[in-house]
mmCIF file of C-alpha atoms in Angstrom:
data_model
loop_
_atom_site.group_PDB
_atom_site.id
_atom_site.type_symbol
_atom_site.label_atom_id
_atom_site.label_comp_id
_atom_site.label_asym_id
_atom_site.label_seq_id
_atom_site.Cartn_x
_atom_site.Cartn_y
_atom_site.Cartn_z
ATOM 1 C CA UNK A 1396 0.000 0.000 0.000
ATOM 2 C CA UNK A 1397 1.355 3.748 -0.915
ATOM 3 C CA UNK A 1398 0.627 4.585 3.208
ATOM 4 C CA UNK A 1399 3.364 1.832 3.964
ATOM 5 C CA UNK A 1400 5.765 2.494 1.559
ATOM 6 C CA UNK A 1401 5.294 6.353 1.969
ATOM 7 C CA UNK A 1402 4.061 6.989 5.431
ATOM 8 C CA UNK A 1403 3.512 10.609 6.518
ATOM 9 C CA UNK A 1404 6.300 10.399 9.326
ATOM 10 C CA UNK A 1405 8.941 10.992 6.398
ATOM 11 C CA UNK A 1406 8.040 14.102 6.383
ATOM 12 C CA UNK A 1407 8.904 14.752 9.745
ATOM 13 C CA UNK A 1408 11.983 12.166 9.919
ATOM 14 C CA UNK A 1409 13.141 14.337 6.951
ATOM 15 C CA UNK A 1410 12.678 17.616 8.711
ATOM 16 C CA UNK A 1411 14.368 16.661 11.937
ATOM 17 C CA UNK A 1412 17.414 15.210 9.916
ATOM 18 C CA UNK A 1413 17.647 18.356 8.423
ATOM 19 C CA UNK A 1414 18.021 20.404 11.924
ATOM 20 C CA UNK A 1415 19.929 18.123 13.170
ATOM 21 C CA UNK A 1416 22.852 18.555 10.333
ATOM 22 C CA UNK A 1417 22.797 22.325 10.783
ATOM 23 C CA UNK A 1418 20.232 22.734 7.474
ATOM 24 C CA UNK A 1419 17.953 25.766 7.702
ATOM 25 C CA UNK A 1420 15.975 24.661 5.024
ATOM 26 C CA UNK A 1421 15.504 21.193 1.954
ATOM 27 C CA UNK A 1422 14.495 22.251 -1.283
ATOM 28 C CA UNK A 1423 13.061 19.196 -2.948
ATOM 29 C CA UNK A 1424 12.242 19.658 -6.641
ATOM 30 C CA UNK A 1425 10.971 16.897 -8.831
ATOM 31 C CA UNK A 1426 13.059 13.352 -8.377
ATOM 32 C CA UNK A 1427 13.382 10.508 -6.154
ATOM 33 C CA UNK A 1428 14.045 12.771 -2.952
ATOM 34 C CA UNK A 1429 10.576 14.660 -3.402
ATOM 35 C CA UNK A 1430 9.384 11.314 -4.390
ATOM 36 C CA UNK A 1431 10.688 9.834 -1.327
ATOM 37 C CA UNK A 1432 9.249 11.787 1.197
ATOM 38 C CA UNK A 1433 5.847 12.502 0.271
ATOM 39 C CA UNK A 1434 5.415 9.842 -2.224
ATOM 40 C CA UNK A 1435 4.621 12.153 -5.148
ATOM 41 C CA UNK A 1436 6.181 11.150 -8.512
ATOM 42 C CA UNK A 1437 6.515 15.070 -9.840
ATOM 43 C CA UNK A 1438 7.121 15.583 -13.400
ATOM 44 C CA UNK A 1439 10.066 17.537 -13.984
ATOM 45 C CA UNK A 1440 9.135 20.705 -15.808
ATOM 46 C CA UNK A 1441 10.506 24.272 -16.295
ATOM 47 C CA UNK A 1442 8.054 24.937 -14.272
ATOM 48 C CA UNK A 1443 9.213 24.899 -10.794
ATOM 49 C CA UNK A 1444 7.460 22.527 -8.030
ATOM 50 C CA UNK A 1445 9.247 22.112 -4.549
ATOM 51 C CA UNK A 1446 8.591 21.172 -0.973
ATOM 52 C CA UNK A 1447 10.244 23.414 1.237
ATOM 53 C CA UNK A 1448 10.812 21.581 4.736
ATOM 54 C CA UNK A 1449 12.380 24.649 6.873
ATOM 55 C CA UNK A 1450 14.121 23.137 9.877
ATOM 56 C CA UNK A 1451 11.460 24.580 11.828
ATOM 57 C CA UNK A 1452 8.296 25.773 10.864
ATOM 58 C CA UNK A 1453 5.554 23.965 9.024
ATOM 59 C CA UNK A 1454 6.703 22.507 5.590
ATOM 60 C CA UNK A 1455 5.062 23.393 2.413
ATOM 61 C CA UNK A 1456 4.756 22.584 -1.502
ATOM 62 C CA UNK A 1457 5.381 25.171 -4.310
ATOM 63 C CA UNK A 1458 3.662 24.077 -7.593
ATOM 64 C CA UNK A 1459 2.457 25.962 -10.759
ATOM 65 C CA UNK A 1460 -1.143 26.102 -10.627
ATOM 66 C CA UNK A 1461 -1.546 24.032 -13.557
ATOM 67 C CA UNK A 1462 0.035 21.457 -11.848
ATOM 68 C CA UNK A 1463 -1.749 21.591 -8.523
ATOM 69 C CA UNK A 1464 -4.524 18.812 -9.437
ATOM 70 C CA UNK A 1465 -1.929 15.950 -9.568
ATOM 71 C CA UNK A 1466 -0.221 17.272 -6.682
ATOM 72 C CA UNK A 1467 -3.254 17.025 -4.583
ATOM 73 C CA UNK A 1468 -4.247 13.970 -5.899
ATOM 74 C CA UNK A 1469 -0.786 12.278 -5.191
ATOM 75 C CA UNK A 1470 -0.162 10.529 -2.063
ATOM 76 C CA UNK A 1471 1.496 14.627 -0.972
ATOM 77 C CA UNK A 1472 -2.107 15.165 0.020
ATOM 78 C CA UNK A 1473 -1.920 12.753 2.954
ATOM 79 C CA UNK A 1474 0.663 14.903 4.426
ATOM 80 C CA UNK A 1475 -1.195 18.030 5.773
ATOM 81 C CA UNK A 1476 0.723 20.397 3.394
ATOM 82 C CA UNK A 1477 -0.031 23.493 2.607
ATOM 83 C CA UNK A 1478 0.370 23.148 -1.353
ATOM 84 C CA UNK A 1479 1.170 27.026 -2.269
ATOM 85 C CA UNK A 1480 0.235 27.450 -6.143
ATOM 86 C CA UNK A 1481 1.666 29.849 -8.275
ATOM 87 C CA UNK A 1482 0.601 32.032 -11.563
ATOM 88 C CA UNK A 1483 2.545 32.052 -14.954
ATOM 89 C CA UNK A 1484 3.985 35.586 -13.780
ATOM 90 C CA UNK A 1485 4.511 34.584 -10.274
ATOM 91 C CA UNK A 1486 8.257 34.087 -9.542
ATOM 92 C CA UNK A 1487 8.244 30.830 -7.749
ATOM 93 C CA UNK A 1488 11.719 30.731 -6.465
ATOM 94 C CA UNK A 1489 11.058 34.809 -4.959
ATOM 95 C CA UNK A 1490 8.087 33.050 -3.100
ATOM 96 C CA UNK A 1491 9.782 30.757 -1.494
ATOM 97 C CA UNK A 1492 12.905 32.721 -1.035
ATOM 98 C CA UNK A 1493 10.709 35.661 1.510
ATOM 99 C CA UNK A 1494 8.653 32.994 3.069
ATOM 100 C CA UNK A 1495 11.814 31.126 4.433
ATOM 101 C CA UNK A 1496 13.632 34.844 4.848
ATOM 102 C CA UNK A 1497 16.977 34.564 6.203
ATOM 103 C CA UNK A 1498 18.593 31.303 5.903
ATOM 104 C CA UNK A 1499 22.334 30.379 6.288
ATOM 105 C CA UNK A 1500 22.664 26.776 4.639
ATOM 106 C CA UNK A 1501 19.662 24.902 2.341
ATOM 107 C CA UNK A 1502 19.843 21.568 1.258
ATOM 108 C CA UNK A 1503 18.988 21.260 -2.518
ATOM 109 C CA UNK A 1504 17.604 17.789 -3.668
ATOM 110 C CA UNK A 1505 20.137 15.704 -5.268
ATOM 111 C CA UNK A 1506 18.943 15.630 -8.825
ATOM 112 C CA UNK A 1507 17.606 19.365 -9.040
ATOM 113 C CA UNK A 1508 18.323 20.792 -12.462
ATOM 114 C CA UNK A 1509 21.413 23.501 -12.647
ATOM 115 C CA UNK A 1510 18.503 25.825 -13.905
ATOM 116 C CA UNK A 1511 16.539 25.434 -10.418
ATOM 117 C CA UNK A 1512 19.827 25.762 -7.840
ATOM 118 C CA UNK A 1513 21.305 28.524 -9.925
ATOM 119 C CA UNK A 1514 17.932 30.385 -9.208
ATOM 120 C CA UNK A 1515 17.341 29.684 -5.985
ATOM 121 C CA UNK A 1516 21.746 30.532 -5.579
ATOM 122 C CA UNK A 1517 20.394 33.978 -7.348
ATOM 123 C CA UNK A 1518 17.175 34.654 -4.282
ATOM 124 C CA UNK A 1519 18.975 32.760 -1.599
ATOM 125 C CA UNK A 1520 22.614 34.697 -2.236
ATOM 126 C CA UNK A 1521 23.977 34.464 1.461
ATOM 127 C CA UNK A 1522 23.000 30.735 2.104
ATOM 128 C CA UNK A 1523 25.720 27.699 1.215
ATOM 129 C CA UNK A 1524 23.564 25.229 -0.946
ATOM 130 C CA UNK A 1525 24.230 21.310 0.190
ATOM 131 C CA UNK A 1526 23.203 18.242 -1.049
ATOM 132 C CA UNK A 1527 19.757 17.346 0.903
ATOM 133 C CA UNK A 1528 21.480 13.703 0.047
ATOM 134 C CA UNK A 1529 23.477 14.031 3.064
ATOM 135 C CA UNK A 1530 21.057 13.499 5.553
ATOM 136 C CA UNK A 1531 17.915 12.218 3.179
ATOM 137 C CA UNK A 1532 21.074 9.084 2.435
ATOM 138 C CA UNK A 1533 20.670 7.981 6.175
ATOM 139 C CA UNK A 1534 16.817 7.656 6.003
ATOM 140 C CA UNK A 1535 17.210 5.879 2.100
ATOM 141 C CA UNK A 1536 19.484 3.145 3.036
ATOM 142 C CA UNK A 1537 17.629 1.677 5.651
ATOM 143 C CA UNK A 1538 14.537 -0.235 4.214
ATOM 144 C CA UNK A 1539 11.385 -0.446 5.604
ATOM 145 C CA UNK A 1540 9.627 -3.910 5.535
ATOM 146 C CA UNK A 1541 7.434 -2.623 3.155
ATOM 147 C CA UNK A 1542 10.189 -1.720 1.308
ATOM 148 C CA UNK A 1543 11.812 -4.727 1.557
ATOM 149 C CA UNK A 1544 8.408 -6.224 0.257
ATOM 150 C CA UNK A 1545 8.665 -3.769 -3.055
ATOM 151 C CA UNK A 1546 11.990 -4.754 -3.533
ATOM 152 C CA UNK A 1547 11.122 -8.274 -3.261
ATOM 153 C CA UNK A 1548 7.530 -7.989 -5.269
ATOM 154 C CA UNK A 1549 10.419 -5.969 -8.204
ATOM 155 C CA UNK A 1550 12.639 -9.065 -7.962
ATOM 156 C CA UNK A 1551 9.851 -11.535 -8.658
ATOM 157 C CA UNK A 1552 9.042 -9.691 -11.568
ATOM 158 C CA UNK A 1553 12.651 -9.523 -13.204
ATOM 159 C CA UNK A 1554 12.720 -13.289 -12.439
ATOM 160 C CA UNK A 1555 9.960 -13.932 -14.287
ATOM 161 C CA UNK A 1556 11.608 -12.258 -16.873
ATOM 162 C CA UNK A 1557 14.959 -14.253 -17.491
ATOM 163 C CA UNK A 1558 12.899 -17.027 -17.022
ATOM 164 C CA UNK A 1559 11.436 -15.875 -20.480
ATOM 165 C CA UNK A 1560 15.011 -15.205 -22.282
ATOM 166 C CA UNK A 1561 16.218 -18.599 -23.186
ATOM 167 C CA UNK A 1562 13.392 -18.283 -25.208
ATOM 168 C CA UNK A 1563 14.341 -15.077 -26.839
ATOM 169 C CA UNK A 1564 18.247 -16.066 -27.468
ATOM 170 C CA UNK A 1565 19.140 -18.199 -30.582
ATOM 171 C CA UNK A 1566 22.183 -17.458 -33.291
ATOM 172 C CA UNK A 1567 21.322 -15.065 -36.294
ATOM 173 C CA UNK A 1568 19.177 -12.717 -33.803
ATOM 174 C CA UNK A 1569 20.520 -9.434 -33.586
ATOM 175 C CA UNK A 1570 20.799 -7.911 -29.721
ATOM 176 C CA UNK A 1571 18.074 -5.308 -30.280
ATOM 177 C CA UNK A 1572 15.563 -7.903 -31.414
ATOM 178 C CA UNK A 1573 16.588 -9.699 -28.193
ATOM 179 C CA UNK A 1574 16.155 -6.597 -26.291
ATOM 180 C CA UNK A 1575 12.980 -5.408 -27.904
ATOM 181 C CA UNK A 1576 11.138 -8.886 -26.777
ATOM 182 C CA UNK A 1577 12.962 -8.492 -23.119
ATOM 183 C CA UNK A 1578 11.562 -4.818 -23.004
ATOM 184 C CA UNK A 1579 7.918 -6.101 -23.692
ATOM 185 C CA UNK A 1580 8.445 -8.816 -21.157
ATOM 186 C CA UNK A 1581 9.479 -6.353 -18.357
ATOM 187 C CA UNK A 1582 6.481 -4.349 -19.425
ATOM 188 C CA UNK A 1583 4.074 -7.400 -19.304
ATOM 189 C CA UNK A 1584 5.663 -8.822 -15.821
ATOM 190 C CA UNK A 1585 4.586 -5.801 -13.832
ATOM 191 C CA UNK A 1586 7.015 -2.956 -13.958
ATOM 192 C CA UNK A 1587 5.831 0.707 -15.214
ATOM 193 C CA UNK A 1588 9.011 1.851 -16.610
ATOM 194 C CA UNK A 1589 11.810 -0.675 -18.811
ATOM 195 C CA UNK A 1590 15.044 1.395 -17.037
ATOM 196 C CA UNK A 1591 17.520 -0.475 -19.063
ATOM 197 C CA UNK A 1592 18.248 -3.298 -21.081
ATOM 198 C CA UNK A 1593 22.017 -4.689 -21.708
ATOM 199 C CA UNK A 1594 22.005 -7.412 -24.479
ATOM 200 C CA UNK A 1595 25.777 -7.886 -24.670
ATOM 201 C CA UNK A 1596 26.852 -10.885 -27.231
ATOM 202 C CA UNK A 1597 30.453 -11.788 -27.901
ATOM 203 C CA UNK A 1598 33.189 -9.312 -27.815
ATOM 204 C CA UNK A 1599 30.122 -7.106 -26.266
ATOM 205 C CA UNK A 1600 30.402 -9.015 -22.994
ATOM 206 C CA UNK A 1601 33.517 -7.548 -22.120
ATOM 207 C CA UNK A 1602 31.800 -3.890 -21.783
ATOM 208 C CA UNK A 1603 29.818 -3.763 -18.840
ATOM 209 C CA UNK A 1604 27.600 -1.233 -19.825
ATOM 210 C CA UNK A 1605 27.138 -2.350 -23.619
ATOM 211 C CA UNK A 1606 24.346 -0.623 -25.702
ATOM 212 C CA UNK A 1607 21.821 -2.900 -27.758
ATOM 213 C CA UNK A 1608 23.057 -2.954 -30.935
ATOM 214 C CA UNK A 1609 22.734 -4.895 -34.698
ATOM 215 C CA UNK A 1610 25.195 -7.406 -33.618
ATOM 216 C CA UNK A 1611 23.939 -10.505 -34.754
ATOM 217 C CA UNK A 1612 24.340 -13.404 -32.191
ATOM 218 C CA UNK A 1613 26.977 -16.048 -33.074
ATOM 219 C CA UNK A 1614 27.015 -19.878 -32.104
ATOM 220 C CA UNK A 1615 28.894 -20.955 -29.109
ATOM 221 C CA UNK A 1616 29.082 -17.181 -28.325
ATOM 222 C CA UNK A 1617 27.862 -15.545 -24.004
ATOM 223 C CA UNK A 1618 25.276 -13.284 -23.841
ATOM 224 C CA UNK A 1619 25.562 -10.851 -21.004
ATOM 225 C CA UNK A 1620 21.860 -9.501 -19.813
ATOM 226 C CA UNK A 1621 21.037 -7.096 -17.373
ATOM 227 C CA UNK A 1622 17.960 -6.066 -17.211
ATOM 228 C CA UNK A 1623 15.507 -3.716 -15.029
ATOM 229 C CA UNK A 1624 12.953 -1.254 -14.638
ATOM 230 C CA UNK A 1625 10.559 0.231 -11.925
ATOM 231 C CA UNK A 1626 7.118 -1.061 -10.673
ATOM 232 C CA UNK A 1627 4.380 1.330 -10.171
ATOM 233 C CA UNK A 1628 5.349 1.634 -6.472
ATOM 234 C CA UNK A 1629 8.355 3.228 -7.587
ATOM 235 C CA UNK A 1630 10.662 0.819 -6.299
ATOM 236 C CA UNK A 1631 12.883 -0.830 -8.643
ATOM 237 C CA UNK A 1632 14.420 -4.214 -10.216
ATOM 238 C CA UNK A 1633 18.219 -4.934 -11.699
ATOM 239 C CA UNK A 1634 19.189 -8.303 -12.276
ATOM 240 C CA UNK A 1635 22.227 -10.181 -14.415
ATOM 241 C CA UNK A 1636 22.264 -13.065 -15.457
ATOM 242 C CA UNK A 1637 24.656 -14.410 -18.554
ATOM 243 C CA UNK A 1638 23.735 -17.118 -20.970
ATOM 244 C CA UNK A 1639 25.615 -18.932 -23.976
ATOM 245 C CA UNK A 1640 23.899 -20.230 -26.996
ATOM 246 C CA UNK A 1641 25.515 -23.294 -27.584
ATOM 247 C CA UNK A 1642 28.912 -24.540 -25.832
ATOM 248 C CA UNK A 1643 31.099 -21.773 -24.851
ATOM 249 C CA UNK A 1644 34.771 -21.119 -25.129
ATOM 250 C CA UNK A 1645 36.599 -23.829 -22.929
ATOM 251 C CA UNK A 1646 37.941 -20.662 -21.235
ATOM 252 C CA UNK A 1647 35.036 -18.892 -20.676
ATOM 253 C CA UNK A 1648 33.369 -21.852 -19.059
ATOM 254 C CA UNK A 1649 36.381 -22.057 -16.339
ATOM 255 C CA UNK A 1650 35.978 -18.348 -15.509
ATOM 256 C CA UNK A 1651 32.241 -18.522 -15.239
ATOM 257 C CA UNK A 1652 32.864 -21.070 -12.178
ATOM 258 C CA UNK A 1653 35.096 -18.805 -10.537
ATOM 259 C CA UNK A 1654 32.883 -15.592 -11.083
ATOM 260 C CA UNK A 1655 30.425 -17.899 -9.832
ATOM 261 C CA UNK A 1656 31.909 -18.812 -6.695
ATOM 262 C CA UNK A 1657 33.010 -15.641 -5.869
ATOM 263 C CA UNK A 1658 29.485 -13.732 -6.078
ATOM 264 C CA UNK A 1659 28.168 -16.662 -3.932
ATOM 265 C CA UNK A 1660 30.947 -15.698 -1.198
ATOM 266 C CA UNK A 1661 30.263 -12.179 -1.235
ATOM 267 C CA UNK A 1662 26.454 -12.911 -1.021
ATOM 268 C CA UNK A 1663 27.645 -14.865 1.839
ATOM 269 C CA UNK A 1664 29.651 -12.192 3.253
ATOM 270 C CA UNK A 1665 26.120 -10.118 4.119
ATOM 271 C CA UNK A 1666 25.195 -9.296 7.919
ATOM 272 C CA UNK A 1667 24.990 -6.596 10.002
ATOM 273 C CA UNK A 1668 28.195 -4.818 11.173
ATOM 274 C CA UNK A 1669 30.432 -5.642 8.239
ATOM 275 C CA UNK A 1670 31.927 -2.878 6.415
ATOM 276 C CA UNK A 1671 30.264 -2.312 3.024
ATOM 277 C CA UNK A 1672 33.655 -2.908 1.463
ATOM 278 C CA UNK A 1673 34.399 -6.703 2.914
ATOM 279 C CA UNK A 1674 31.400 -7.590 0.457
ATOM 280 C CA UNK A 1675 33.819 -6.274 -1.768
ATOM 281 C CA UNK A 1676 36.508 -8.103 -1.045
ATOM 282 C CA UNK A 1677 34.628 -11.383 -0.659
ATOM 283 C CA UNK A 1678 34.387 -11.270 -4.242
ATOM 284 C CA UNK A 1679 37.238 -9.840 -5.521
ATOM 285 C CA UNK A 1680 39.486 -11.569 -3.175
ATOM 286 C CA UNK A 1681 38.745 -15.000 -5.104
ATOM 287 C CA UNK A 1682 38.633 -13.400 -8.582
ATOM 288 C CA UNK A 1683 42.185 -12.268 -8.310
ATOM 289 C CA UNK A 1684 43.225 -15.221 -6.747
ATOM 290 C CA UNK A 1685 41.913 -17.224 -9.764
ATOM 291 C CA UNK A 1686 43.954 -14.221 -12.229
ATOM 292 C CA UNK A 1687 41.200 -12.212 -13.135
ATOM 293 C CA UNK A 1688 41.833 -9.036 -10.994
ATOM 294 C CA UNK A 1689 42.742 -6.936 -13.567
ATOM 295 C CA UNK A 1690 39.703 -7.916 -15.504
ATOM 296 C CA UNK A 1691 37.243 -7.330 -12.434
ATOM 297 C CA UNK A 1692 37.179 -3.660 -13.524
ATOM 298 C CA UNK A 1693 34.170 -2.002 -11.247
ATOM 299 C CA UNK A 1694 32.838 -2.101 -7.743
ATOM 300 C CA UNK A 1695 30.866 -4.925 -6.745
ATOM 301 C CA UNK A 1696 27.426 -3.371 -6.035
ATOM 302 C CA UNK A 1697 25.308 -0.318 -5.287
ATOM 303 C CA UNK A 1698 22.171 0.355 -3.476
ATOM 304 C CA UNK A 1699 19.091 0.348 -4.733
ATOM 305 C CA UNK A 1700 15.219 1.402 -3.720
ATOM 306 C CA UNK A 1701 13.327 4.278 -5.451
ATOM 307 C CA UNK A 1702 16.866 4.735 -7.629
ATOM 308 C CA UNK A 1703 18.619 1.770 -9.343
ATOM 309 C CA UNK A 1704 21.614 3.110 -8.219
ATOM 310 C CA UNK A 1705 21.577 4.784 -4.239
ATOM 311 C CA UNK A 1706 23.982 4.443 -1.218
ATOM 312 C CA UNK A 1707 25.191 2.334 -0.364
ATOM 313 C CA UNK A 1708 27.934 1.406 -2.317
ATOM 314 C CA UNK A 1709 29.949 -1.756 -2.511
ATOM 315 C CA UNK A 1710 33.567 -1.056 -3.027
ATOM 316 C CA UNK A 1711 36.729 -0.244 -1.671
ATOM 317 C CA UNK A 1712 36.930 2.350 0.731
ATOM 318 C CA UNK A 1713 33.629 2.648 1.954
ATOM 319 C CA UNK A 1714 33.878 1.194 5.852
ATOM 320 C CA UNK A 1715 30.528 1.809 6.761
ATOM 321 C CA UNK A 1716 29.251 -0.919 8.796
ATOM 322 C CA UNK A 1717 25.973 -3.289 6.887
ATOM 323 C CA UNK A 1718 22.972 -2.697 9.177
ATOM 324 C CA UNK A 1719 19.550 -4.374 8.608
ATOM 325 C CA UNK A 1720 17.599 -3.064 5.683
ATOM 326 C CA UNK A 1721 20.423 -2.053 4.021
ATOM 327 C CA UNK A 1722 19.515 -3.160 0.216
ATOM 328 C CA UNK A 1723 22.184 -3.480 -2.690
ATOM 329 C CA UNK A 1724 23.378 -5.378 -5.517
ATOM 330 C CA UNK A 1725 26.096 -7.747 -5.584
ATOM 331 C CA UNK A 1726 27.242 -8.339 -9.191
ATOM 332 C CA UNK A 1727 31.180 -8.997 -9.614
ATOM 333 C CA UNK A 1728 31.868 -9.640 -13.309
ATOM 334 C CA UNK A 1729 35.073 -10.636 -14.989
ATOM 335 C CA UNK A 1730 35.340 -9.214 -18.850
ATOM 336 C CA UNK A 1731 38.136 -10.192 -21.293
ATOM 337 C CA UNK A 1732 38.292 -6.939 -23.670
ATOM 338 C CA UNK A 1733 37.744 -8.214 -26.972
ATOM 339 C CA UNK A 1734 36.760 -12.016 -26.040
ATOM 340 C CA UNK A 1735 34.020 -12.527 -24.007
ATOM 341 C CA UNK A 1736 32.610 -11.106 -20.857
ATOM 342 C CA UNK A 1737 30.308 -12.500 -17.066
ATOM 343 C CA UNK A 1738 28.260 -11.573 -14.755
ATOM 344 C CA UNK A 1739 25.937 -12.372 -12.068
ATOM 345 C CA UNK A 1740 23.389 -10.384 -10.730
ATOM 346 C CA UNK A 1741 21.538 -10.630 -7.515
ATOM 347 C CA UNK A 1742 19.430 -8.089 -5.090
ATOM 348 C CA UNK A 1743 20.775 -9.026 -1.434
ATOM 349 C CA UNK A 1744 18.949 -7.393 1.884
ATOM 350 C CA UNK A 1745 20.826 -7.283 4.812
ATOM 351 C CA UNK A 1746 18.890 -9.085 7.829
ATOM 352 C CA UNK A 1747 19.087 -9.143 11.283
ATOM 353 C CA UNK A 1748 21.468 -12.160 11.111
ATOM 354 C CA UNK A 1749 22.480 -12.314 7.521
ATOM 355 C CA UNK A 1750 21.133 -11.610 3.439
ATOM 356 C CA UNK A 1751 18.449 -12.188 1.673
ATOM 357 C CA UNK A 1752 18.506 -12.849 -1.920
ATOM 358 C CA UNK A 1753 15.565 -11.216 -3.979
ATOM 359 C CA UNK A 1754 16.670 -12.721 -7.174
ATOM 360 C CA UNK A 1755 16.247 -16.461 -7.872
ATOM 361 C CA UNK A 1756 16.572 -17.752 -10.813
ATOM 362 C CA UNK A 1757 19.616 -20.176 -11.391
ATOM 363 C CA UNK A 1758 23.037 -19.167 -11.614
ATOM 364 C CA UNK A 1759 24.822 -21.612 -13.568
ATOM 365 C CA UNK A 1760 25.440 -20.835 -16.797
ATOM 366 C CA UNK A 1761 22.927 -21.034 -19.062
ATOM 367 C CA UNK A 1762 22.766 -22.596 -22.555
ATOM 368 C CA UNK A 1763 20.341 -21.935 -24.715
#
């Protein structure tokens, strides 16, 4: 239900975050932040729409007039805002600059266009502009339970999915034929947006972030696909797997096993207290071992929720200790430029003793 995965006391969580880091004011404009807190999927427009959540004082939303049906009819109206609409020769940015009046540091939402800070830097020209990621990151991370159950519910779905792609993957197919029938299936399993789709045959493997293309599919050749998108809740799927149609490379079989055994290890790795980066090193640790460090050439995860990619973040240098409802991906891959290319794929939630896969469909090679 939209109450569970976007209950009012965000609002408030969000506000008292805020004073507590020293922010006088958030300025959330259209994105997953706004989206966050008060559940409202705002489309981005020239047009400026914004909740203001002063550190103290009541919280409102700025949106053009035009606009103010949806935002009352979004899950915003639950909230008890005051939604403040404004006229095509209103200055909206003005408005909210004298209603907050003197501020000395605002937190702008994360993904607020250069057009929208640069205005409010303009009306606001005494207060340092921050990231309201800073302190909205520390409510993000840590997953409800009905947030678990949207990741879960988004999991299902993508299963359901590469359950379907044998089916799609045969020689003489280019990649963007395969991708157009793995687009319809995301569609058709659930999800309100196809986010991406990586079809990535041959020599294609070895990019991790390969573009579909007219590549046409060769015998005995592994398909990398990654594939995702984001239910209607907002909350979103990302899954890898990597098939072969026909018999692969005797090489590429013998790294699969290892890639294999080291994204089971760092699944493994999962409970609360570890450092983010031991997940990490669960999986690189046996890829190297194997001779494939050089050619494990990105971190081993990111977070995910309302954004496919969120804290945290799995990789070196990031200490911070797992705690429960902490959700991420764990997808080590090993790529051989111009060869062939793996990887493996899996949602993981942290747990109060240990993680939980959302993604589970087989990990053995496939050969289609």
């Amino acid at each position: 239900m939209t109450s569970d995965l976007y209950p009012v006391s965000r609002l408030a969580a969000a506000q008292e975050a805020a004073a507590k880091a020293g922010i006088d004011a958030l300025l959330l404009t259209p994105g997953p932040d706004l989206r966050y807190v008060t559940g409202y999927d705002a489309k981005p427009l020239e047009r400026l729409t914004c909740l203001v959540v002063p550190a103290s004082g009541e919280p409102y939303m700025l949106v053009p007039r035009l606009e103010l049906p949806a935002a009352q009819a979004s899950p915003a109206s639950r909230l008890g805002l005051e939604f403040v609409a404004w006229d095509e020769t209103d200055d909206p940015y003005r408005i909210a600059a004298s209603r907050l009046g003197r501020v000395g540091t605002v937190g702008l939402a994360d993904r607020m266009w250069a057009m929208s800070s640069l205005r409010f830097r303009d009306v606001l020209p005494d207060a340092e502009q921050v990231l309201a990621g800073s302190v909205l990151r520390e409510l993000r991370m840590r997953k409800s339970l009905a947030e678990v159950a949207a990741l879960r519910e988004a999991g299902e779905a993508i299963d359901a999915v590469h359950r379907q792609v044998p089916g799609f993957l045969r020689a003489g197919r280019t990649e963007r034929e395969v991708g157009r029938d793995i687009a319809e299936a995301i569609l058709a399993a659930g999800h309100a947006t196809v986010d991406f789709v990586i079809v990535a045959s041959g020599p294609n493997a070895a990019s991790p972030h390969h573009e579909l293309s007219e590549r046409v599919i060769q015998p005995g050749e592994p398909v990398v696909v990654d594939i995702g998108g984001q239910l209607h809740n907002g909350y979103c799927s990302d899954s890898t797997r990597t098939y072969s149609v026909g018999e692969p490379p005797a090489d590429f079989a013998a790294y699969y096993e290892v890639l294999r055994r080291a994204q089971e290890a760092a699944c493994a790795a999962v409970r609360p207290g570890v450092p983010c980066e031991s997940i990490d090193a669960a999986a690189r640790d046996i890829i190297a071992e194997a001779g494939y460090g050089d050619h494990f050439i990105h971190r081993t995860g990111h977070g995910i929720g309302i954004e496919t990619h969120e804290d945290p973040y799995i990789v070196a240098g990031n200490a911070e200790p797992m705690e429960p409802g902490f959700a991420f991906s764990v997808e080590p891959g090993i790529y051989l430029a111009g060869r062939h290319g793996a990887r493996i794929e899996d949602i993981v939630v942290c747990g109060e003793s240990g993680g939980e896969r959302l993604n589970n469909t087989s990990r053995a090679l496939v050969i289609v």
